Each structure stands twice: as C-alpha cells, then as structure tokens.
Amino acid sequence: MKVSYILLGIIVVLAAWLRLTNLTSNPPALSWDEVSIGYNANTILSKGTDEHGVRFPLGAFAGFGDYKPSLPIYLTVPFIAVFGLSDLAVRLPSSIFGILTVLLMYFLVKELFSNQRLALLSALFLAISPWHIMLSRTGFEANIAAFFVTLGVYLLLVSRKNSNVLPFAFLPFVLGMYTFNSARYAGPLIAFGVLCFSWGAISKAKTSLYKGLIIAAIALLPLMPHLVSKEARLRFQEVSIFTDLQVILTSNQRSLVDGNSWWSKVVDNRRFGYGREYLVHFLDNVEPRFLFIKGDGNPKFSIQDTGQLLLVTAPFIFIGWLALFARQPKIAGLLLFWLLASIAPAAVARETPHALRVENGLPVWIIITAYGYVQFLSMFAGKKLRLFVGIVMVLLVLGNFGYFWHTYTTHYKKEYSGEWQYGYKEAIEYSESVKEKYDVIVLTESLGRPYIYTLFYGKYDLSFFQTTKDASFDKEGFYNVYRFGKYRFVRHINEKYEGRVLYILPINEVPENAKVLKNISLLNGFIGLVIFEL
C-alpha cells in the first residue's frame, strides 16, 4: 500500500508538470471564451455582477449570448483575487481539476476493480493522455465538468459499502450540470447507469437514497429557469442537427419524385433522415481517425498530428473490451453505458466529433486501455518474456507520447497561434500604452470578439464599460459590442472618424498611405495585425 501511494504521488506530480509547465504561453493565447470567463469572474469579484449587470447569476452568464454555465466563472473568482486579471488566473482552475482527475482515477478504478496495479496504470494513462493534457491547459469548462462526473461515479460506487456517502453522491453530477452544457444531459444518464449497476447494494439504504435525490433536486432549482428559457432554446437551435432544414428539403424532394406515394411518406420520412444524421454524428465520436490518427479537427483541442488517444493504445483498447466482457461483463456493461451516455447528447450537435463535448467519456477509454494493457501482458508466459514484452510496450507508449509532447511544446504554438486569437493581447497592450495620444482607436473584429479582450487586457472597470458602450443582442440572441470608451470595433473601415485615430487592422486592410507604427506577427512569422495611423 505504501509503495502504491508513492507511485501514485509520482504520477500526480508528472500530471501536474505536464499541465502546469509554461501554462500561460502554450496554448499561445487565451480564447475568447477564456477571456469572457476571466472578465466576468473579475466583475463578480469587484461588483457582484456579470458584465451585463446581473447580480450573481446562477443559471448562466449571458456572455456573448452563448449563456455560459455559471460554476466555472465562480471557481475562477478566487484565482482572480490572488493573481489578478491574468492569463494564469483563468487557466489554473482547469489545470488543477485536471490534476485532481488523475488522482481521482486511481481511487475510482481501485473501487471498481479492487486492483491497485490497474488503478495506478489507469492514473498513469490519464496523466499522459493528449486529450486530457490539452483540455487541462486551457480554461475550458468541459475539463472541470469531467472531474465532477467522474467524482459522482466514484461516490456512487463507494455508496455500495458506505451508505453515509449516498446523500451527497449525486451532488457532483449536479455541479457538472452547472459547469458544462453537455454534462447537463450526460451527467444524469451516467448517474442512472451507475445507480442501476449498484442497485443491489444501494437499494438497501433507501432512506439515504431519497435524501440524496432530494438534495440533488434542491441544488438543481436555481438552474431550472434557465434550462426551460428562451435563451437555452436558442442555444440548442444554434448547434442542433434537428434544426437543419436541408433534411426536410431532401425528404420533400424525394417524396415528390416518388409521386407522394404512401410508401414514399414512410421511406423518405424526415424522421428517418434525422435519425440517420444522429447516427452519423454519434459514430463520428468513435471513429479511429478522431481517436488515434488526427484528433478533433479544431486545433484548440488537438495538435492535428496525433489522435485524442495515443495510437499505440488502440490494440489495448480492442483487447480490453474483449477481455472485460469475457471476464467481468457487468463492469463492461457499466463502462459501455458510461461511454455511450457521454456521446449521446453530443451527437445532437452539428459539429462532430467534438473533443470537449464527449470528454465525460474519456475515463472509460483510459480504464479500458489500462485493462487491455494488463491483459495483453498476461498472455505471455515466463517472467523473462513478459519483462521483455513489457519493456517494448513501455517504449512504444513513451515514444508515441514523446512525439505528441515534442510536437505540442515545440511546433504547436508556432503552427496554430492564429487559431488562438493571437495578437489581440499584444495589440491592446500597445494601444493602452499610447491611448492618451488618440481620440479614437479602431480595432478589427477579424479575430473575433475584440471588446472582451479590450476589457480584459485593458483592465477596464465595469462601470466605465456600461456607461460608454454601444451594444445590442441580435435576433439570433448573440451579443455584439460596437464601441466603448475610445474603442470602435469593426469588420472593415466603413466610416470616417473625427480627431486623431489609431487603427489596428489585418495586413490586407492597411491602406498604402498608412503610417505603420507596429506589426503584430504570429508565432510562425506572418504578420497578423498592423497598428497604424492615416
């Protein structure tokens, strides 16, 4: 036991190093969602309101009109208090919860399998998981939600032997619902699966079970108004495949070609079309290219050169599923249900596969990988042969991970800095240093959401923003800020400004007669933004 805890400590230290080293410089810049979380955490700390003046929102923060879950913002508040309005303060919460998830993985697997070796191996595979490392190094809410869902599974499993835990076992799932949108649906499904798995033991403590359900229901009450609100419906319509009119048009066209016959109304029914679309999007999240080869198509979630999981672990996952269903089918069924439940809500979205939305299922992939690794190694008789095979397997895993880590730390930020709105920070820091010389500062929207970067890096007080802004929600529900203070946010220069004007625009929009003051280059050397006068 003592050796196991020493090894676990080493694994957690490794996980911490992989998630904290150079945290503010890789990824190379904050995404607009990270900046929004940070600024709203700051306004909660200083004013007790979000950026729109709503006091202590619980259901959601309006943000850009995407209505961010509230808990990640409140979790960022203490870090803003300690480190100020900074990149580090925004990213630390996700990193810390990522490290805690590695620690939690050990106890979860130990509780499920009563096997310390498998538990340690699972923690190690999660510690070096490309998927988990990348999402732990950014202020993404999904990574925090994955911790809460995993904690909920662990507490429900512990409740089989200790009913005193049961009244609080559902709370982590509720916290997950306050943390990330997909966890609002995947969390309850996963909780139901674990409850069914543990029912034989938990059903003997029905009083504790009822207490747990009542506590969870009470904790959910502040979230309910948002879940049934018009804003939540708008968000669903924005991302859902079921609002894609092309499916209906295809159905109608095929029915017309078939003469609107009765059998055409069955075969070409739009419900079958939507069902097919859902199945396609569901399977996207388990395709080998996504898992082992290329990863998520969004460079914010993948280096685009390795899969979400290490390629060399693919055989272990195959062996793991086969062996687990053969040896422990009940546990295999639970893990399969957990995985499917984590994908089911994400498959409704148009953008698939999506590493953020299905991160709740990552623990399953890790557990199966570790189980398959152990089973594969056990196939070889004799200590020497097993030792040799074990060394080869370790070298393959380390080689695959080493390639990921080298690419991520050396090449990734240079190749993909443009995907991270790189340049806004540098441009705003410059404009803030010279703003007293100008009457107007024109900042491009080409990188996306410049107003929130200006508030964040300019450290503007909320009162000043609210009294000088020109902003509105459009008919789709998105929040657009056109100006505040000296700043004007534009897609293109379409008007003349009075007084002395500072422009910050993409290089392709710089006039020939411009007096260039500074070029802001991406990390690959290409000029992203140009600061100039006319």
XYZ file of C-alpha atoms in Angstrom:
534
model
C 0.000 0.000 0.000
C 2.826 2.385 0.892
C 4.586 1.683 -2.429
C 1.321 2.251 -4.300
C 0.862 5.666 -2.738
C 4.463 6.613 -3.538
C 3.901 5.610 -7.172
C 0.594 7.475 -7.190
C 2.354 10.567 -5.869
C 4.905 10.338 -8.689
C 2.103 10.014 -11.258
C 0.273 13.046 -9.847
C 3.486 15.100 -9.874
C 4.008 14.072 -13.517
C 0.424 15.061 -14.321
C 0.931 18.420 -12.615
C 4.134 19.116 -14.533
C 2.514 18.251 -17.868
C -0.458 20.504 -17.115
C 1.271 23.479 -15.499
C 4.602 23.979 -17.232
C 4.558 27.099 -19.467
C 0.820 27.288 -18.897
C 0.419 30.907 -19.982
C 2.485 30.590 -23.162
C 1.179 27.291 -24.554
C -1.517 27.469 -25.830
C -0.119 30.789 -27.057
C -3.107 32.998 -26.218
C -6.446 32.954 -24.457
C -9.514 32.040 -26.483
C -12.447 34.430 -26.339
C -14.314 32.011 -24.058
C -11.414 32.026 -21.604
C -11.260 35.822 -21.653
C -15.010 36.026 -21.089
C -14.790 33.694 -18.101
C -11.926 35.733 -16.656
C -13.532 39.132 -17.090
C -16.883 38.007 -15.698
C -15.123 36.423 -12.726
C -13.451 39.779 -12.170
C -16.751 41.681 -12.284
C -18.273 39.201 -9.834
C -15.326 39.811 -7.527
C -15.379 43.592 -7.808
C -19.052 44.399 -8.415
C -21.057 41.266 -7.630
C -22.483 41.247 -11.181
C -21.688 39.820 -14.591
C -20.662 42.078 -17.490
C -24.346 42.790 -18.210
C -25.048 43.969 -14.657
C -26.941 40.872 -13.492
C -26.215 40.203 -9.818
C -24.670 36.823 -9.040
C -26.205 34.773 -11.880
C -26.709 31.110 -11.012
C -28.346 29.554 -14.054
C -25.991 31.003 -16.653
C -23.898 34.028 -17.594
C -25.202 35.668 -20.773
C -21.688 36.265 -22.119
C -21.767 36.662 -25.905
C -25.300 35.274 -25.986
C -23.999 31.726 -25.624
C -25.080 31.611 -21.935
C -22.101 30.077 -20.208
C -22.696 27.768 -17.224
C -22.016 29.635 -14.015
C -19.789 27.422 -11.869
C -16.503 27.766 -13.856
C -16.769 31.538 -13.538
C -17.287 31.378 -9.769
C -14.409 28.896 -9.477
C -12.174 31.423 -11.261
C -13.009 34.224 -8.814
C -10.508 33.153 -6.093
C -7.728 32.898 -8.674
C -8.524 36.398 -9.962
C -8.390 37.597 -6.357
C -4.906 36.107 -5.902
C -3.301 36.530 -9.342
C -5.275 39.451 -10.705
C -6.955 39.647 -14.095
C -4.374 37.489 -15.863
C -3.904 34.535 -18.187
C -2.649 32.412 -15.289
C -5.730 33.062 -13.164
C -8.031 31.987 -15.998
C -6.222 28.728 -16.802
C -5.323 27.479 -13.323
C -8.806 26.165 -12.365
C -8.985 23.767 -15.317
C -5.376 22.637 -14.771
C -5.952 21.947 -11.094
C -9.141 19.989 -11.752
C -7.285 18.065 -14.451
C -4.621 17.066 -11.924
C -7.302 16.099 -9.402
C -8.992 13.928 -12.030
C -5.775 11.931 -12.423
C -5.711 11.367 -8.655
C -9.406 10.503 -8.652
C -8.915 7.980 -11.445
C -6.785 5.836 -9.133
C -9.457 5.653 -6.442
C -12.270 5.107 -8.946
C -10.573 2.142 -10.626
C -9.481 0.705 -7.301
C -13.087 0.871 -6.071
C -14.443 -0.678 -9.272
C -11.904 -3.476 -9.761
C -10.209 -3.826 -6.338
C -6.907 -3.852 -8.226
C -4.162 -1.405 -7.234
C -1.955 -2.160 -10.240
C -4.782 -1.463 -12.650
C -5.678 1.685 -10.708
C -2.114 3.012 -10.918
C -1.893 2.199 -14.609
C -5.190 3.984 -15.280
C -3.972 7.092 -13.451
C -0.734 6.996 -15.457
C -2.505 6.668 -18.814
C -4.734 9.618 -17.933
C -1.710 11.643 -16.825
C -0.112 11.265 -20.274
C -3.327 11.408 -22.299
C -3.005 14.007 -25.123
C -6.742 14.591 -24.915
C -6.697 15.348 -21.197
C -3.454 17.331 -21.234
C -4.645 19.741 -23.926
C -8.018 20.370 -22.300
C -6.400 20.757 -18.869
C -4.096 23.511 -20.124
C -6.921 25.833 -21.162
C -9.797 27.401 -19.278
C -12.356 25.058 -20.824
C -15.396 24.278 -18.697
C -15.629 20.705 -20.047
C -12.493 19.649 -18.206
C -13.922 20.746 -14.859
C -17.236 19.041 -15.636
C -15.394 15.788 -16.423
C -13.926 15.865 -12.916
C -17.350 16.291 -11.316
C -18.903 13.487 -13.373
C -16.020 11.157 -12.502
C -16.335 12.115 -8.831
C -20.062 11.365 -8.945
C -19.392 7.903 -10.365
C -16.808 7.241 -7.656
C -19.110 8.341 -4.809
C -21.978 6.204 -6.077
C -19.657 3.195 -6.214
C -18.421 3.908 -2.687
C -22.073 4.145 -1.551
C -22.420 0.416 -2.141
C -20.399 -0.180 1.017
C -20.933 3.091 2.841
C -24.491 4.397 2.684
C -23.477 7.541 4.593
C -21.948 8.800 1.329
C -25.175 8.328 -0.627
C -26.935 11.585 0.393
C -24.103 13.517 -1.249
C -23.261 11.169 -4.116
C -25.490 12.934 -6.651
C -24.162 16.437 -5.927
C -21.113 16.132 -8.224
C -23.429 15.357 -11.142
C -25.402 18.496 -10.283
C -22.190 20.521 -10.120
C -21.322 19.139 -13.547
C -24.629 20.472 -14.829
C -23.638 23.927 -13.548
C -20.291 23.574 -15.328
C -20.770 22.482 -18.953
C -23.737 22.147 -21.288
C -23.223 18.520 -22.384
C -22.858 17.452 -18.735
C -26.440 18.620 -18.181
C -27.585 15.620 -20.180
C -24.697 13.152 -19.985
C -24.354 13.513 -16.204
C -27.866 12.309 -15.273
C -27.619 9.467 -17.810
C -24.305 8.299 -16.359
C -25.657 8.615 -12.814
C -28.625 6.438 -13.801
C -26.288 3.797 -15.236
C -24.132 3.661 -12.106
C -27.249 3.558 -9.934
C -28.533 0.539 -11.857
C -25.108 -1.111 -11.594
C -25.041 -0.565 -7.816
C -28.737 -1.091 -7.170
C -28.364 -4.357 -5.287
C -26.419 -2.641 -2.512
C -27.847 0.868 -2.715
C -31.473 -0.308 -2.615
C -30.868 -1.494 0.945
C -30.330 2.112 2.023
C -33.419 3.717 0.513
C -33.640 6.453 3.136
C -30.135 7.649 2.237
C -31.010 7.332 -1.459
C -34.105 9.509 -1.080
C -32.079 12.066 0.847
C -29.525 12.144 -1.955
C -32.170 12.632 -4.631
C -33.888 15.390 -2.638
C -30.610 17.227 -2.009
C -29.744 16.973 -5.702
C -33.192 18.246 -6.710
C -32.894 21.242 -4.380
C -29.425 22.034 -5.699
C -30.816 21.978 -9.251
C -33.583 24.507 -8.588
C -31.566 27.658 -9.465
C -30.621 26.110 -12.817
C -34.124 25.085 -13.870
C -35.391 28.506 -15.036
C -32.504 28.744 -17.497
C -32.954 25.177 -18.788
C -36.525 25.965 -19.855
C -35.796 29.522 -21.013
C -35.962 31.012 -24.487
C -32.197 31.594 -24.340
C -31.495 27.902 -23.757
C -33.729 27.014 -26.711
C -31.854 29.477 -28.917
C -28.561 27.889 -27.918
C -29.931 24.428 -28.727
C -31.234 25.578 -32.102
C -27.867 27.102 -32.914
C -25.962 23.808 -32.611
C -28.610 21.106 -33.170
C -28.849 18.895 -36.241
C -32.632 18.876 -35.747
C -32.849 22.488 -36.916
C -31.124 21.656 -40.212
C -33.769 22.344 -42.854
C -31.820 20.511 -45.545
C -33.039 17.173 -44.143
C -36.673 18.290 -44.613
C -35.983 19.622 -48.108
C -34.368 16.323 -49.140
C -37.314 14.398 -47.723
C -39.830 16.541 -49.606
C -37.894 16.340 -52.882
C -37.670 12.551 -52.726
C -41.360 12.259 -51.923
C -42.149 14.475 -54.908
C -40.016 12.325 -57.219
C -41.832 9.226 -55.926
C -45.206 10.831 -56.648
C -46.021 11.425 -52.981
C -46.973 7.758 -52.676
C -47.851 6.277 -49.302
C -44.705 4.202 -49.196
C -42.605 7.284 -50.020
C -44.042 9.023 -46.974
C -42.632 6.146 -44.912
C -39.269 5.596 -46.622
C -38.497 9.269 -47.232
C -39.856 10.475 -43.908
C -37.815 13.297 -42.443
C -37.696 11.439 -39.128
C -35.616 8.729 -40.776
C -33.408 11.453 -42.193
C -32.832 12.992 -38.798
C -32.292 9.531 -37.313
C -29.617 8.818 -39.892
C -27.968 12.180 -39.226
C -27.932 11.464 -35.498
C -26.344 8.044 -36.040
C -23.675 9.531 -38.315
C -22.824 12.220 -35.767
C -22.800 9.643 -32.967
C -20.338 7.399 -34.794
C -18.114 10.371 -35.624
C -17.085 10.406 -31.969
C -15.742 6.840 -32.034
C -14.095 6.818 -35.458
C -10.396 5.754 -35.445
C -9.282 8.924 -37.231
C -10.626 11.023 -34.361
C -9.427 8.726 -31.580
C -5.999 7.649 -32.828
C -4.857 9.430 -36.009
C -5.806 13.087 -36.407
C -7.893 14.058 -33.411
C -10.514 16.790 -33.332
C -10.493 19.000 -36.430
C -10.315 22.081 -34.198
C -6.644 22.798 -33.390
C -7.675 24.085 -29.971
C -8.458 20.501 -28.956
C -5.809 18.567 -30.878
C -2.339 19.116 -32.317
C -3.712 17.719 -35.628
C -0.805 15.277 -35.782
C -1.903 12.640 -33.264
C -5.290 11.360 -32.157
C -7.101 12.257 -28.983
C -5.667 8.989 -27.650
C -2.202 7.553 -28.254
C -2.110 5.445 -31.415
C -0.195 2.581 -29.767
C -3.029 2.143 -27.251
C -5.521 1.142 -29.962
C -4.722 -2.610 -29.629
C -5.017 -2.341 -25.848
C -8.490 -0.841 -26.165
C -9.596 -3.633 -28.513
C -8.183 -6.321 -26.212
C -9.540 -4.517 -23.162
C -13.146 -4.529 -24.359
C -12.999 -8.197 -25.403
C -11.353 -9.343 -22.166
C -13.582 -7.259 -19.905
C -16.818 -8.514 -21.462
C -15.491 -12.072 -21.182
C -14.266 -11.799 -17.588
C -16.378 -9.103 -15.929
C -19.405 -8.443 -18.134
C -21.264 -6.403 -15.523
C -18.422 -3.887 -15.228
C -18.001 -3.923 -19.018
C -21.686 -3.087 -19.395
C -21.381 -0.177 -16.958
C -18.379 1.284 -18.765
C -20.008 0.876 -22.163
C -23.142 2.607 -20.923
C -20.997 5.416 -19.456
C -19.260 5.879 -22.802
C -22.474 5.842 -24.843
C -24.174 8.211 -22.396
C -21.309 10.685 -22.753
C -21.636 10.660 -26.555
C -25.441 10.639 -26.846
C -26.018 14.365 -26.082
C -23.011 15.466 -28.170
C -24.310 13.593 -31.218
C -27.203 16.066 -31.430
C -24.754 18.830 -32.388
C -23.829 19.604 -35.985
C -20.119 19.819 -35.221
C -18.788 16.295 -34.659
C -16.568 14.784 -33.495
C -16.084 17.235 -30.659
C -13.433 16.544 -28.014
C -14.937 18.962 -25.496
C -18.478 17.665 -25.626
C -17.526 13.999 -25.208
C -14.785 14.442 -22.605
C -17.079 12.932 -19.980
C -16.384 9.572 -21.637
C -12.583 9.902 -21.541
C -12.227 7.990 -18.230
C -13.795 4.965 -19.916
C -11.251 4.982 -22.746
C -8.462 5.237 -20.176
C -9.768 2.403 -17.998
C -10.212 0.105 -20.988
C -6.709 0.986 -22.209
C -5.173 0.063 -18.859
C -7.237 -3.127 -18.617
C -6.206 -4.171 -22.130
C -2.548 -3.423 -21.364
C -2.639 -5.730 -18.335
C -4.494 -8.479 -20.216
C -2.116 -8.302 -23.177
C 0.895 -8.607 -20.910
C -0.641 -11.590 -19.107
C -0.787 -13.548 -22.382
C 2.952 -14.155 -22.247
C 4.253 -16.994 -20.077
C 7.559 -16.747 -18.266
C 8.947 -13.786 -16.356
C 11.710 -13.009 -18.855
C 9.412 -12.984 -21.862
C 6.825 -10.931 -20.003
C 9.527 -8.486 -18.904
C 10.791 -8.133 -22.475
C 7.289 -7.569 -23.875
C 6.551 -5.132 -21.059
C 9.669 -3.105 -21.838
C 8.777 -2.987 -25.544
C 5.229 -1.845 -24.714
C 6.509 0.857 -22.387
C 8.936 2.094 -25.032
C 6.164 2.231 -27.644
C 3.897 4.203 -25.322
C 6.696 6.558 -24.315
C 7.714 7.014 -27.951
C 4.165 7.852 -29.001
C 3.716 10.212 -26.063
C 7.139 11.753 -26.640
C 6.193 12.568 -30.225
C 2.988 14.252 -29.029
C 4.740 16.212 -26.291
C 7.587 17.351 -28.556
C 5.136 18.478 -31.244
C 2.943 20.219 -28.692
C 5.729 22.063 -26.879
C 7.933 22.867 -29.894
C 5.783 23.197 -33.007
C 2.130 23.519 -31.992
C 2.062 27.102 -30.777
C 4.011 28.318 -33.804
C 1.821 26.497 -36.294
C -1.532 27.337 -34.710
C -1.132 30.660 -32.882
C -3.598 32.141 -35.365
C -6.285 29.771 -34.098
C -5.999 31.303 -30.625
C -6.777 34.954 -31.462
C -3.067 35.620 -31.058
C -2.302 39.284 -31.487
C -5.194 40.859 -29.608
C -3.271 40.893 -26.323
C -0.171 42.435 -27.873
C -2.170 44.973 -29.869
C -4.295 46.070 -26.913
C -1.312 46.368 -24.605
C 0.275 48.683 -27.190
C -2.886 50.737 -27.724
C -3.354 51.121 -23.976
C 0.188 52.450 -23.655
C -0.439 55.204 -26.225
C -4.209 55.783 -25.933
C -3.827 59.280 -24.447
C -2.496 60.445 -27.817
C -5.653 59.405 -29.692
C -9.319 60.302 -29.779
C -10.418 57.024 -31.400
C -8.937 53.521 -31.520
C -10.308 51.314 -34.307
C -9.847 47.589 -33.600
C -10.667 44.829 -36.049
C -13.206 42.098 -35.340
C -11.413 39.733 -37.725
C -10.014 37.625 -34.871
C -13.356 37.554 -33.056
C -14.884 39.305 -30.016
C -12.355 42.162 -29.626
C -14.376 44.014 -26.983
C -13.881 41.321 -24.334
C -10.118 41.265 -24.980
C -10.038 45.038 -24.605
C -11.898 44.859 -21.305
C -9.644 42.052 -20.071
C -6.208 43.317 -21.063
C -7.122 46.975 -20.601
C -8.470 46.036 -17.158
C -11.439 48.313 -17.678
C -13.872 48.897 -14.856
C -17.342 47.522 -15.488
C -19.000 50.874 -14.735
C -16.966 52.613 -17.424
C -17.869 49.893 -19.919
C -21.584 50.046 -19.143
C -21.800 53.837 -19.348
C -19.853 54.216 -22.619
C -20.796 51.119 -24.608
C -22.918 50.831 -27.709
C -24.095 47.218 -27.818
C -27.111 45.049 -28.544
C -28.357 41.486 -28.840
C -29.176 40.488 -32.424
C -32.217 38.426 -33.462
C -30.220 35.192 -33.071
C -29.502 36.144 -29.465
C -25.809 36.983 -29.863
C -24.322 39.961 -28.071
C -22.472 42.491 -30.204
C -20.446 45.414 -28.871
C -19.756 48.162 -31.399
C -17.884 50.587 -29.179
C -16.969 51.686 -25.678
C -14.696 54.471 -24.495
C -12.277 55.336 -27.291
C -12.552 51.934 -28.940
C -14.536 51.158 -32.089
C -14.882 47.518 -33.144
C -15.247 46.993 -36.887
C -15.131 44.331 -39.564
C -13.992 46.868 -42.170
C -13.330 50.598 -42.165
C -16.683 51.970 -43.290
C -16.750 55.444 -41.780
C -14.549 58.445 -41.088
C -13.634 59.308 -37.519
C -13.017 62.727 -36.056
C -9.780 63.595 -34.323
C -6.618 61.548 -34.184
C -7.243 57.876 -34.904
C -5.214 54.735 -34.203
C -6.021 51.751 -36.393
C -5.426 48.073 -35.593
C -6.350 46.012 -38.644
C -5.301 42.894 -40.588
C -2.431 43.483 -43.013
C -4.683 43.086 -46.059
C -6.782 46.081 -44.955
C -3.932 48.525 -44.440
C -4.062 51.450 -46.953
C -0.977 52.318 -48.961
C -0.679 55.747 -47.332
C -0.700 54.318 -43.796
C 1.968 55.291 -41.291
C 2.802 51.919 -39.737
C 3.673 52.098 -36.049
C 3.931 48.408 -35.221
C 3.407 44.992 -36.781
C 1.985 42.192 -34.657
C 3.317 38.904 -36.022
C 2.000 35.419 -35.406
C 4.463 32.948 -33.928
C 5.085 31.496 -37.400
C 6.414 34.883 -38.534
C 3.439 36.006 -40.624
C 2.068 39.446 -39.827
C -1.361 39.164 -38.258
C -2.238 42.733 -37.260
C -0.850 46.123 -38.182
C -1.062 49.199 -35.952
C -1.008 52.427 -37.959
C -2.175 55.992 -38.422
C -3.530 57.749 -41.518
